[in-house]
Amino acid sequence: MTMLLKVSNVDFAYFGRKVLHDISLSFRQGEIVSLLGPNGSGKTTLLKILLGLLTPQSGSVHFEGRLLKSYAGNDLAKRIAYVPQTHREAFAYTVEDVVLMGRMPYHSFFSTYSASDREIAEAAMVRLDILALKDRAYTEISGGERQLTLIARSLAQGAGVFIMDEPVNGLDYGNQMRLLNDINGLAKEGLTFIMTTHFPDHALMTADRVILFKEGRVIADGAPEVTITRETLQTLYRIDVNVVAMPGSGCTGRFCMPVWAM
């Protein structure tokens, strides 16, 4: 797989308090990478650095072989998209309006959307099966539908890398599973997902790689079945759990729900 993002020896501190310590990671095209760790472990700070919103005190970040900081804002926005936690807009934009916002990096502030922009936005809504919502107010649809709308906006943006901060936060179980399934399908088309999560079971079900963070350091990086173990979960969360197979399920692949045993 093609190397897209490379983080080399990155340190970061807020007001003198170091929150990332000598982080070196790489991310490849088509990967789903889950960042797992307790609150305050540095996951969200790393996402902000990957988005170019924060500059590390030391070390470097390269994207497609170039220093991330060398990209103009609009150029980077065409390549890397941020999908926040589900939220409500202050204004009742339609779903189509929100998806069209993904085309903003291609226009000046006062320009209008073209017919091509609308075709791209419609294709993104079709891809995520939300075209029927296009005229609905974003403020009136469900949390799962809002999250799919934000992913459609990122697709319309043309990005190949999706940075997601706890994407299933606030969603019910059914919408969590549907969203993770859509992410899995998009990754098979070559899109890259880097996302934080508080759910080890979701990482086991969907991720190609899991990176475990504790106190600003990477303590493991690898396949989920290798990194998510009884020992690592004890280290991260100070709880005694185990991952056991569901008896008689016959399920061995992705989207087999693991069972946590205390």
PDB file of C-alpha atoms in Angstrom:
ATOM      1  CA  MET A   1       0.000   0.000   0.000  1.00  0.00           C
ATOM      2  CA  THR A   2       1.152   3.550  -0.751  1.00  0.00           C
ATOM      3  CA  MET A   3       2.608   5.544   2.133  1.00  0.00           C
ATOM      4  CA  LEU A   4       0.534   8.697   2.687  1.00  0.00           C
ATOM      5  CA  LEU A   5       1.382  10.166   6.078  1.00  0.00           C
ATOM      6  CA  LYS A   6       4.589   9.845   8.046  1.00  0.00           C
ATOM      7  CA  VAL A   7       5.083  11.190  11.571  1.00  0.00           C
ATOM      8  CA  SER A   8       8.719  11.331  12.658  1.00  0.00           C
ATOM      9  CA  ASN A   9       9.914  11.899  16.254  1.00  0.00           C
ATOM     10  CA  VAL A  10       7.097  14.316  17.099  1.00  0.00           C
ATOM     11  CA  ASP A  11       6.903  16.024  20.490  1.00  0.00           C
ATOM     12  CA  PHE A  12       4.140  18.402  21.523  1.00  0.00           C
ATOM     13  CA  ALA A  13       3.424  20.360  24.693  1.00  0.00           C
ATOM     14  CA  TYR A  14       0.629  22.630  25.886  1.00  0.00           C
ATOM     15  CA  PHE A  15       2.009  25.519  27.978  1.00  0.00           C
ATOM     16  CA  GLY A  16       5.085  23.529  28.869  1.00  0.00           C
ATOM     17  CA  ARG A  17       3.227  20.299  29.681  1.00  0.00           C
ATOM     18  CA  LYS A  18       4.346  17.622  27.226  1.00  0.00           C
ATOM     19  CA  VAL A  19       1.450  15.553  25.862  1.00  0.00           C
ATOM     20  CA  LEU A  20       3.212  13.707  23.007  1.00  0.00           C
ATOM     21  CA  HIS A  21       6.620  12.071  23.432  1.00  0.00           C
ATOM     22  CA  ASP A  22       8.775  11.144  20.407  1.00  0.00           C
ATOM     23  CA  ILE A  23       5.903   9.823  18.258  1.00  0.00           C
ATOM     24  CA  SER A  24       6.895   8.056  15.014  1.00  0.00           C
ATOM     25  CA  LEU A  25       4.112   6.510  12.918  1.00  0.00           C
ATOM     26  CA  SER A  26       3.165   5.938   9.304  1.00  0.00           C
ATOM     27  CA  PHE A  27      -0.205   5.597   7.602  1.00  0.00           C
ATOM     28  CA  ARG A  28      -0.872   3.915   4.260  1.00  0.00           C
ATOM     29  CA  GLN A  29      -3.555   4.242   1.625  1.00  0.00           C
ATOM     30  CA  GLY A  30      -6.679   2.180   2.269  1.00  0.00           C
ATOM     31  CA  GLU A  31      -5.934   1.508   5.934  1.00  0.00           C
ATOM     32  CA  ILE A  32      -8.383   1.824   8.790  1.00  0.00           C
ATOM     33  CA  VAL A  33      -6.318   2.820  11.811  1.00  0.00           C
ATOM     34  CA  SER A  34      -7.867   3.094  15.267  1.00  0.00           C
ATOM     35  CA  LEU A  35      -6.189   5.157  17.995  1.00  0.00           C
ATOM     36  CA  LEU A  36      -7.127   3.680  21.340  1.00  0.00           C
ATOM     37  CA  GLY A  37      -6.360   4.967  24.811  1.00  0.00           C
ATOM     38  CA  PRO A  38      -7.768   6.712  27.865  1.00  0.00           C
ATOM     39  CA  ASN A  39      -8.730  10.381  27.950  1.00  0.00           C
ATOM     40  CA  GLY A  40      -5.715  12.660  27.954  1.00  0.00           C
ATOM     41  CA  SER A  41      -3.404  10.132  26.315  1.00  0.00           C
ATOM     42  CA  GLY A  42      -2.632  12.344  23.292  1.00  0.00           C
ATOM     43  CA  LYS A  43      -4.906  10.879  20.621  1.00  0.00           C
ATOM     44  CA  THR A  44      -6.797  14.059  19.736  1.00  0.00           C
ATOM     45  CA  THR A  45      -3.614  16.131  19.818  1.00  0.00           C
ATOM     46  CA  LEU A  46      -2.107  13.808  17.228  1.00  0.00           C
ATOM     47  CA  LEU A  47      -5.198  14.191  15.026  1.00  0.00           C
ATOM     48  CA  LYS A  48      -4.840  17.989  15.163  1.00  0.00           C
ATOM     49  CA  ILE A  49      -1.199  17.694  14.130  1.00  0.00           C
ATOM     50  CA  LEU A  50      -2.148  15.434  11.195  1.00  0.00           C
ATOM     51  CA  LEU A  51      -4.697  18.061  10.135  1.00  0.00           C
ATOM     52  CA  GLY A  52      -2.103  20.829  10.275  1.00  0.00           C
ATOM     53  CA  LEU A  53      -3.970  22.617  13.072  1.00  0.00           C
ATOM     54  CA  LEU A  54      -1.086  22.217  15.530  1.00  0.00           C
ATOM     55  CA  THR A  55       2.650  22.400  14.857  1.00  0.00           C
ATOM     56  CA  PRO A  56       4.871  20.029  16.831  1.00  0.00           C
ATOM     57  CA  GLN A  57       7.672  21.498  18.922  1.00  0.00           C
ATOM     58  CA  SER A  58      10.047  18.964  17.402  1.00  0.00           C
ATOM     59  CA  GLY A  59       9.926  16.301  14.725  1.00  0.00           C
ATOM     60  CA  SER A  60       8.128  16.435  11.390  1.00  0.00           C
ATOM     61  CA  VAL A  61       5.028  15.290   9.524  1.00  0.00           C
ATOM     62  CA  HIS A  62       5.131  14.430   5.821  1.00  0.00           C
ATOM     63  CA  PHE A  63       2.130  13.924   3.545  1.00  0.00           C
ATOM     64  CA  GLU A  64       2.605  12.356   0.121  1.00  0.00           C
ATOM     65  CA  GLY A  65       6.359  12.904   0.500  1.00  0.00           C
ATOM     66  CA  ARG A  66       6.105  16.632   1.310  1.00  0.00           C
ATOM     67  CA  LEU A  67       6.259  18.398   4.630  1.00  0.00           C
ATOM     68  CA  LEU A  68       2.690  18.861   5.799  1.00  0.00           C
ATOM     69  CA  LYS A  69       3.347  22.497   6.702  1.00  0.00           C
ATOM     70  CA  SER A  70       4.363  23.222   3.087  1.00  0.00           C
ATOM     71  CA  TYR A  71       0.783  22.746   1.852  1.00  0.00           C
ATOM     72  CA  ALA A  72      -1.508  25.739   1.463  1.00  0.00           C
ATOM     73  CA  GLY A  73      -4.702  25.415   3.496  1.00  0.00           C
ATOM     74  CA  ASN A  74      -7.001  24.800   0.520  1.00  0.00           C
ATOM     75  CA  ASP A  75      -4.606  22.296  -1.049  1.00  0.00           C
ATOM     76  CA  LEU A  76      -4.468  20.280   2.157  1.00  0.00           C
ATOM     77  CA  ALA A  77      -8.265  20.450   2.550  1.00  0.00           C
ATOM     78  CA  LYS A  78      -8.647  18.799  -0.861  1.00  0.00           C
ATOM     79  CA  ARG A  79      -6.625  15.830   0.400  1.00  0.00           C
ATOM     80  CA  ILE A  80      -7.330  15.433   4.118  1.00  0.00           C
ATOM     81  CA  ALA A  81     -10.814  15.763   5.621  1.00  0.00           C
ATOM     82  CA  TYR A  82     -11.877  16.117   9.226  1.00  0.00           C
ATOM     83  CA  VAL A  83     -15.052  14.346  10.344  1.00  0.00           C
ATOM     84  CA  PRO A  84     -15.979  15.561  13.836  1.00  0.00           C
ATOM     85  CA  GLN A  85     -18.165  13.871  16.395  1.00  0.00           C
ATOM     86  CA  THR A  86     -21.848  14.076  15.552  1.00  0.00           C
ATOM     87  CA  HIS A  87     -23.142  17.575  16.248  1.00  0.00           C
ATOM     88  CA  ARG A  88     -25.911  20.009  15.400  1.00  0.00           C
ATOM     89  CA  GLU A  89     -25.471  23.034  13.189  1.00  0.00           C
ATOM     90  CA  ALA A  90     -26.712  26.373  14.485  1.00  0.00           C
ATOM     91  CA  PHE A  91     -28.644  26.961  11.254  1.00  0.00           C
ATOM     92  CA  ALA A  92     -31.082  24.634   9.513  1.00  0.00           C
ATOM     93  CA  TYR A  93     -29.019  23.911   6.414  1.00  0.00           C
ATOM     94  CA  THR A  94     -30.339  21.128   4.236  1.00  0.00           C
ATOM     95  CA  VAL A  95     -28.360  17.910   4.010  1.00  0.00           C
ATOM     96  CA  GLU A  96     -27.453  18.856   0.436  1.00  0.00           C
ATOM     97  CA  ASP A  97     -26.152  22.247   1.630  1.00  0.00           C
ATOM     98  CA  VAL A  98     -23.913  20.562   4.228  1.00  0.00           C
ATOM     99  CA  VAL A  99     -22.517  18.102   1.669  1.00  0.00           C
ATOM    100  CA  LEU A 100     -21.901  20.960  -0.796  1.00  0.00           C
ATOM    101  CA  MET A 101     -19.743  22.660   1.825  1.00  0.00           C
ATOM    102  CA  GLY A 102     -17.151  20.043   0.950  1.00  0.00           C
ATOM    103  CA  ARG A 103     -16.646  21.878  -2.345  1.00  0.00           C
ATOM    104  CA  MET A 104     -15.586  25.118  -0.629  1.00  0.00           C
ATOM    105  CA  PRO A 105     -11.810  24.520  -1.016  1.00  0.00           C
ATOM    106  CA  TYR A 106     -12.329  24.684  -4.788  1.00  0.00           C
ATOM    107  CA  HIS A 107     -13.913  28.148  -4.776  1.00  0.00           C
ATOM    108  CA  SER A 108     -13.310  31.698  -3.692  1.00  0.00           C
ATOM    109  CA  PHE A 109     -15.373  33.052  -0.819  1.00  0.00           C
ATOM    110  CA  PHE A 110     -17.964  34.765  -3.021  1.00  0.00           C
ATOM    111  CA  SER A 111     -18.321  32.145  -5.788  1.00  0.00           C
ATOM    112  CA  THR A 112     -21.366  29.934  -6.159  1.00  0.00           C
ATOM    113  CA  TYR A 113     -21.582  26.181  -6.522  1.00  0.00           C
ATOM    114  CA  SER A 114     -21.494  24.875 -10.087  1.00  0.00           C
ATOM    115  CA  ALA A 115     -23.528  22.118 -11.698  1.00  0.00           C
ATOM    116  CA  SER A 116     -20.417  19.934 -11.386  1.00  0.00           C
ATOM    117  CA  ASP A 117     -20.256  20.620  -7.645  1.00  0.00           C
ATOM    118  CA  ARG A 118     -23.867  19.533  -7.273  1.00  0.00           C
ATOM    119  CA  GLU A 119     -23.231  16.352  -9.267  1.00  0.00           C
ATOM    120  CA  ILE A 120     -20.263  15.510  -7.023  1.00  0.00           C
ATOM    121  CA  ALA A 121     -22.337  16.159  -3.890  1.00  0.00           C
ATOM    122  CA  GLU A 122     -25.194  14.019  -5.214  1.00  0.00           C
ATOM    123  CA  ALA A 123     -22.787  11.170  -6.010  1.00  0.00           C
ATOM    124  CA  ALA A 124     -21.461  11.327  -2.428  1.00  0.00           C
ATOM    125  CA  MET A 125     -24.999  11.152  -1.023  1.00  0.00           C
ATOM    126  CA  VAL A 126     -25.822   8.226  -3.301  1.00  0.00           C
ATOM    127  CA  ARG A 127     -22.650   6.428  -2.191  1.00  0.00           C
ATOM    128  CA  LEU A 128     -23.756   6.657   1.459  1.00  0.00           C
ATOM    129  CA  ASP A 129     -27.432   6.004   0.698  1.00  0.00           C
ATOM    130  CA  ILE A 130     -28.646   9.371   2.047  1.00  0.00           C
ATOM    131  CA  LEU A 131     -29.896  10.978  -1.170  1.00  0.00           C
ATOM    132  CA  ALA A 132     -33.468  10.742   0.128  1.00  0.00           C
ATOM    133  CA  LEU A 133     -32.408  13.146   2.897  1.00  0.00           C
ATOM    134  CA  LYS A 134     -31.027  15.859   0.584  1.00  0.00           C
ATOM    135  CA  ASP A 135     -33.862  18.335   1.239  1.00  0.00           C
ATOM    136  CA  ARG A 136     -34.197  17.581   4.954  1.00  0.00           C
ATOM    137  CA  ALA A 137     -32.871  20.025   7.532  1.00  0.00           C
ATOM    138  CA  TYR A 138     -29.576  18.799   8.962  1.00  0.00           C
ATOM    139  CA  THR A 139     -30.791  19.822  12.418  1.00  0.00           C
ATOM    140  CA  GLU A 140     -33.788  17.479  12.171  1.00  0.00           C
ATOM    141  CA  ILE A 141     -32.184  14.196  11.104  1.00  0.00           C
ATOM    142  CA  SER A 142     -30.832  11.507  13.435  1.00  0.00           C
ATOM    143  CA  GLY A 143     -27.317  11.381  14.841  1.00  0.00           C
ATOM    144  CA  GLY A 144     -26.362   8.517  12.532  1.00  0.00           C
ATOM    145  CA  GLU A 145     -27.719  10.386   9.512  1.00  0.00           C
ATOM    146  CA  ARG A 146     -25.787  13.510  10.516  1.00  0.00           C
ATOM    147  CA  GLN A 147     -22.577  11.513  10.739  1.00  0.00           C
ATOM    148  CA  LEU A 148     -23.148  10.009   7.282  1.00  0.00           C
ATOM    149  CA  THR A 149     -23.817  13.533   6.002  1.00  0.00           C
ATOM    150  CA  LEU A 150     -20.450  14.689   7.347  1.00  0.00           C
ATOM    151  CA  ILE A 151     -18.717  11.751   5.660  1.00  0.00           C
ATOM    152  CA  ALA A 152     -20.540  12.591   2.413  1.00  0.00           C
ATOM    153  CA  ARG A 153     -19.268  16.171   2.782  1.00  0.00           C
ATOM    154  CA  SER A 154     -15.717  14.808   3.053  1.00  0.00           C
ATOM    155  CA  LEU A 155     -16.255  12.618  -0.030  1.00  0.00           C
ATOM    156  CA  ALA A 156     -17.463  15.681  -1.933  1.00  0.00           C
ATOM    157  CA  GLN A 157     -14.320  17.433  -0.727  1.00  0.00           C
ATOM    158  CA  GLY A 158     -12.319  14.908  -2.741  1.00  0.00           C
ATOM    159  CA  ALA A 159     -10.185  13.873   0.216  1.00  0.00           C
ATOM    160  CA  GLY A 160      -8.388  10.555   0.339  1.00  0.00           C
ATOM    161  CA  VAL A 161      -7.655  10.656   4.079  1.00  0.00           C
ATOM    162  CA  PHE A 162     -10.400  10.939   6.705  1.00  0.00           C
ATOM    163  CA  ILE A 163      -9.465  12.054  10.219  1.00  0.00           C
ATOM    164  CA  MET A 164     -12.269  11.104  12.614  1.00  0.00           C
ATOM    165  CA  ASP A 165     -12.516  11.929  16.312  1.00  0.00           C
ATOM    166  CA  GLU A 166     -14.724   9.346  18.061  1.00  0.00           C
ATOM    167  CA  PRO A 167     -17.095   8.999  15.069  1.00  0.00           C
ATOM    168  CA  VAL A 168     -19.667   6.811  16.870  1.00  0.00           C
ATOM    169  CA  ASN A 169     -19.958   9.034  19.934  1.00  0.00           C
ATOM    170  CA  GLY A 170     -23.629   9.597  20.760  1.00  0.00           C
ATOM    171  CA  LEU A 171     -24.943   7.083  18.220  1.00  0.00           C
ATOM    172  CA  ASP A 172     -27.180   4.163  19.135  1.00  0.00           C
ATOM    173  CA  TYR A 173     -25.914   0.629  18.590  1.00  0.00           C
ATOM    174  CA  GLY A 174     -27.553   0.163  15.178  1.00  0.00           C
ATOM    175  CA  ASN A 175     -26.155   3.417  13.805  1.00  0.00           C
ATOM    176  CA  GLN A 176     -22.722   2.589  15.220  1.00  0.00           C
ATOM    177  CA  MET A 177     -22.647  -0.697  13.295  1.00  0.00           C
ATOM    178  CA  ARG A 178     -23.972   0.873  10.084  1.00  0.00           C
ATOM    179  CA  LEU A 179     -21.391   3.656  10.240  1.00  0.00           C
ATOM    180  CA  LEU A 180     -18.516   1.240  10.851  1.00  0.00           C
ATOM    181  CA  ASN A 181     -19.715  -0.902   7.959  1.00  0.00           C
ATOM    182  CA  ASP A 182     -19.737   2.134   5.642  1.00  0.00           C
ATOM    183  CA  ILE A 183     -16.206   3.048   6.740  1.00  0.00           C
ATOM    184  CA  ASN A 184     -15.079  -0.503   5.990  1.00  0.00           C
ATOM    185  CA  GLY A 185     -16.599  -0.310   2.502  1.00  0.00           C
ATOM    186  CA  LEU A 186     -14.970   3.046   1.723  1.00  0.00           C
ATOM    187  CA  ALA A 187     -11.567   1.777   2.857  1.00  0.00           C
ATOM    188  CA  LYS A 188     -11.874  -1.060   0.334  1.00  0.00           C
ATOM    189  CA  GLU A 189     -12.143   1.644  -2.337  1.00  0.00           C
ATOM    190  CA  GLY A 190      -8.743   3.019  -1.296  1.00  0.00           C
ATOM    191  CA  LEU A 191      -9.735   5.696   1.222  1.00  0.00           C
ATOM    192  CA  THR A 192      -7.760   5.961   4.464  1.00  0.00           C
ATOM    193  CA  PHE A 193      -9.372   6.357   7.894  1.00  0.00           C
ATOM    194  CA  ILE A 194      -7.531   7.424  11.034  1.00  0.00           C
ATOM    195  CA  MET A 195      -9.920   7.578  13.966  1.00  0.00           C
ATOM    196  CA  THR A 196      -9.932   7.736  17.719  1.00  0.00           C
ATOM    197  CA  THR A 197     -12.202   5.449  19.677  1.00  0.00           C
ATOM    198  CA  HIS A 198     -13.017   4.474  23.237  1.00  0.00           C
ATOM    199  CA  PHE A 199     -14.362   1.080  22.125  1.00  0.00           C
ATOM    200  CA  PRO A 200     -11.832  -1.778  21.842  1.00  0.00           C
ATOM    201  CA  ASP A 201     -14.543  -3.967  20.291  1.00  0.00           C
ATOM    202  CA  HIS A 202     -14.999  -1.493  17.428  1.00  0.00           C
ATOM    203  CA  ALA A 203     -11.259  -1.496  16.781  1.00  0.00           C
ATOM    204  CA  LEU A 204     -11.274  -5.301  16.752  1.00  0.00           C
ATOM    205  CA  MET A 205     -14.160  -5.354  14.297  1.00  0.00           C
ATOM    206  CA  THR A 206     -13.024  -2.738  11.796  1.00  0.00           C
ATOM    207  CA  ALA A 207      -9.384  -1.687  12.068  1.00  0.00           C
ATOM    208  CA  ASP A 208      -6.459  -2.955  10.029  1.00  0.00           C
ATOM    209  CA  ARG A 209      -4.151  -1.482  12.674  1.00  0.00           C
ATOM    210  CA  VAL A 210      -4.592  -0.333  16.232  1.00  0.00           C
ATOM    211  CA  ILE A 211      -2.267   2.169  17.893  1.00  0.00           C
ATOM    212  CA  LEU A 212      -2.428   2.206  21.683  1.00  0.00           C
ATOM    213  CA  PHE A 213      -1.654   5.451  23.503  1.00  0.00           C
ATOM    214  CA  LYS A 214      -0.869   6.005  27.145  1.00  0.00           C
ATOM    215  CA  GLU A 215       0.385   9.271  28.648  1.00  0.00           C
ATOM    216  CA  GLY A 216       1.453  10.623  25.283  1.00  0.00           C
ATOM    217  CA  ARG A 217       3.404   7.574  24.206  1.00  0.00           C
ATOM    218  CA  VAL A 218       2.713   4.751  21.759  1.00  0.00           C
ATOM    219  CA  ILE A 219       2.779   1.494  23.690  1.00  0.00           C
ATOM    220  CA  ALA A 220       1.693  -0.784  20.820  1.00  0.00           C
ATOM    221  CA  ASP A 221       1.103  -0.564  17.071  1.00  0.00           C
ATOM    222  CA  GLY A 222      -0.078  -3.496  15.007  1.00  0.00           C
ATOM    223  CA  ALA A 223      -2.927  -5.772  14.008  1.00  0.00           C
ATOM    224  CA  PRO A 224      -5.913  -5.551  16.374  1.00  0.00           C
ATOM    225  CA  GLU A 225      -5.768  -9.177  17.450  1.00  0.00           C
ATOM    226  CA  VAL A 226      -2.152  -8.614  18.510  1.00  0.00           C
ATOM    227  CA  THR A 227      -2.444  -5.200  20.144  1.00  0.00           C
ATOM    228  CA  ILE A 228      -5.790  -5.586  21.952  1.00  0.00           C
ATOM    229  CA  THR A 229      -5.157  -8.157  24.625  1.00  0.00           C
ATOM    230  CA  ARG A 230      -5.980  -8.687  28.265  1.00  0.00           C
ATOM    231  CA  GLU A 231      -2.551  -7.338  29.210  1.00  0.00           C
ATOM    232  CA  THR A 232      -2.709  -4.167  27.089  1.00  0.00           C
ATOM    233  CA  LEU A 233      -6.232  -3.334  28.259  1.00  0.00           C
ATOM    234  CA  GLN A 234      -5.065  -3.698  31.849  1.00  0.00           C
ATOM    235  CA  THR A 235      -2.201  -1.322  31.080  1.00  0.00           C
ATOM    236  CA  LEU A 236      -4.449   1.254  29.424  1.00  0.00           C
ATOM    237  CA  TYR A 237      -7.516   1.193  31.627  1.00  0.00           C
ATOM    238  CA  ARG A 238      -6.506  -0.612  34.842  1.00  0.00           C
ATOM    239  CA  ILE A 239      -9.320  -3.134  34.491  1.00  0.00           C
ATOM    240  CA  ASP A 240      -9.179  -6.910  34.282  1.00  0.00           C
ATOM    241  CA  VAL A 241     -10.994  -8.063  31.147  1.00  0.00           C
ATOM    242  CA  ASN A 242     -10.521 -10.692  28.499  1.00  0.00           C
ATOM    243  CA  VAL A 243     -11.718 -11.176  24.936  1.00  0.00           C
ATOM    244  CA  VAL A 244     -13.595 -14.430  24.473  1.00  0.00           C
ATOM    245  CA  ALA A 245     -15.290 -15.916  21.441  1.00  0.00           C
ATOM    246  CA  MET A 246     -19.055 -16.033  21.279  1.00  0.00           C
ATOM    247  CA  PRO A 247     -19.930 -19.734  21.778  1.00  0.00           C
ATOM    248  CA  GLY A 248     -21.306 -21.412  18.681  1.00  0.00           C
ATOM    249  CA  SER A 249     -21.222 -18.247  16.572  1.00  0.00           C
ATOM    250  CA  GLY A 250     -18.904 -19.665  13.912  1.00  0.00           C
ATOM    251  CA  CYS A 251     -17.887 -16.056  13.275  1.00  0.00           C
ATOM    252  CA  THR A 252     -14.193 -15.441  12.709  1.00  0.00           C
ATOM    253  CA  GLY A 253     -13.940 -12.308  10.530  1.00  0.00           C
ATOM    254  CA  ARG A 254     -14.691  -8.641  10.807  1.00  0.00           C
ATOM    255  CA  PHE A 255     -17.941  -7.541  12.353  1.00  0.00           C
ATOM    256  CA  CYS A 256     -17.959 -10.490  14.739  1.00  0.00           C
ATOM    257  CA  MET A 257     -18.815  -8.923  18.081  1.00  0.00           C
ATOM    258  CA  PRO A 258     -16.254  -9.854  20.752  1.00  0.00           C
ATOM    259  CA  VAL A 259     -17.468 -10.548  24.267  1.00  0.00           C
ATOM    260  CA  TRP A 260     -15.770  -8.869  27.221  1.00  0.00           C
ATOM    261  CA  ALA A 261     -15.379 -11.036  30.297  1.00  0.00           C
ATOM    262  CA  MET A 262     -14.559  -9.452  33.642  1.00  0.00           C
TER     263      MET A 262
END
